[in-house]
């Protein structure tokens, strides 16, 4: 995923999208979330989990 694509993401994204931006697979991302080691802030919405795009940018060193 390019920097431009990451910067164009909406306010919150799926774990799979965040994993792609981080260069890892979704299974690894969910494993890190379970161990509370995921580098970006996650948000629980019922049975769905989203990732804060601002915290994803920060984890990737793209924060303004």
CSV table of C-alpha atoms in Angstrom, one decimal, residues 17-61:
chain,number,residue,atom,x,y,z
A,17,UNK,CA,-6.8,-2.9,5.7
A,18,UNK,CA,-4.6,-1.8,8.6
A,19,UNK,CA,-2.6,-5.0,8.3
A,20,UNK,CA,-2.0,-4.4,4.6
A,21,UNK,CA,-0.7,-0.9,5.4
A,22,UNK,CA,1.6,-2.4,8.0
A,23,UNK,CA,2.9,-5.1,5.6
A,24,UNK,CA,1.5,-8.0,7.7
A,25,UNK,CA,-1.3,-10.5,7.2
A,26,UNK,CA,-4.7,-10.2,8.9
A,27,UNK,CA,-4.1,-13.3,11.0
A,28,UNK,CA,-0.9,-11.8,12.4
A,29,UNK,CA,-2.8,-8.5,13.0
A,30,UNK,CA,-5.5,-10.3,15.0
A,31,UNK,CA,-2.9,-12.2,16.9
A,32,UNK,CA,-1.2,-8.9,17.9
A,33,UNK,CA,-4.5,-7.4,18.9
A,34,UNK,CA,-5.3,-10.4,21.1
A,35,UNK,CA,-1.9,-10.0,22.7
A,36,UNK,CA,-2.4,-6.2,23.0
A,37,UNK,CA,0.7,-5.6,20.9
A,38,UNK,CA,-0.9,-4.1,17.8
A,39,UNK,CA,0.9,-0.8,17.0
A,40,UNK,CA,-2.3,1.2,16.3
A,41,UNK,CA,-5.4,1.9,18.4
A,42,UNK,CA,-8.3,-0.5,17.8
A,43,UNK,CA,-12.0,0.2,18.4
A,44,UNK,CA,-14.6,-2.5,19.2
A,45,UNK,CA,-17.9,-2.1,17.6
A,46,UNK,CA,-20.0,-5.0,18.7
A,47,UNK,CA,-18.3,-8.1,17.2
A,48,UNK,CA,-16.4,-5.9,14.7
A,49,UNK,CA,-13.0,-4.3,15.3
A,50,UNK,CA,-11.8,-1.2,13.5
A,51,UNK,CA,-8.5,0.6,13.5
A,52,UNK,CA,-8.1,4.3,14.1
A,53,UNK,CA,-6.5,5.7,10.9
A,54,UNK,CA,-4.8,8.5,12.8
A,55,UNK,CA,-3.1,6.0,15.1
A,56,UNK,CA,-2.2,3.9,12.1
A,57,UNK,CA,-0.5,6.9,10.5
A,58,UNK,CA,1.4,7.5,13.7
A,59,UNK,CA,2.5,3.8,13.8
A,60,UNK,CA,3.8,4.2,10.3
A,61,UNK,CA,5.6,7.5,11.0
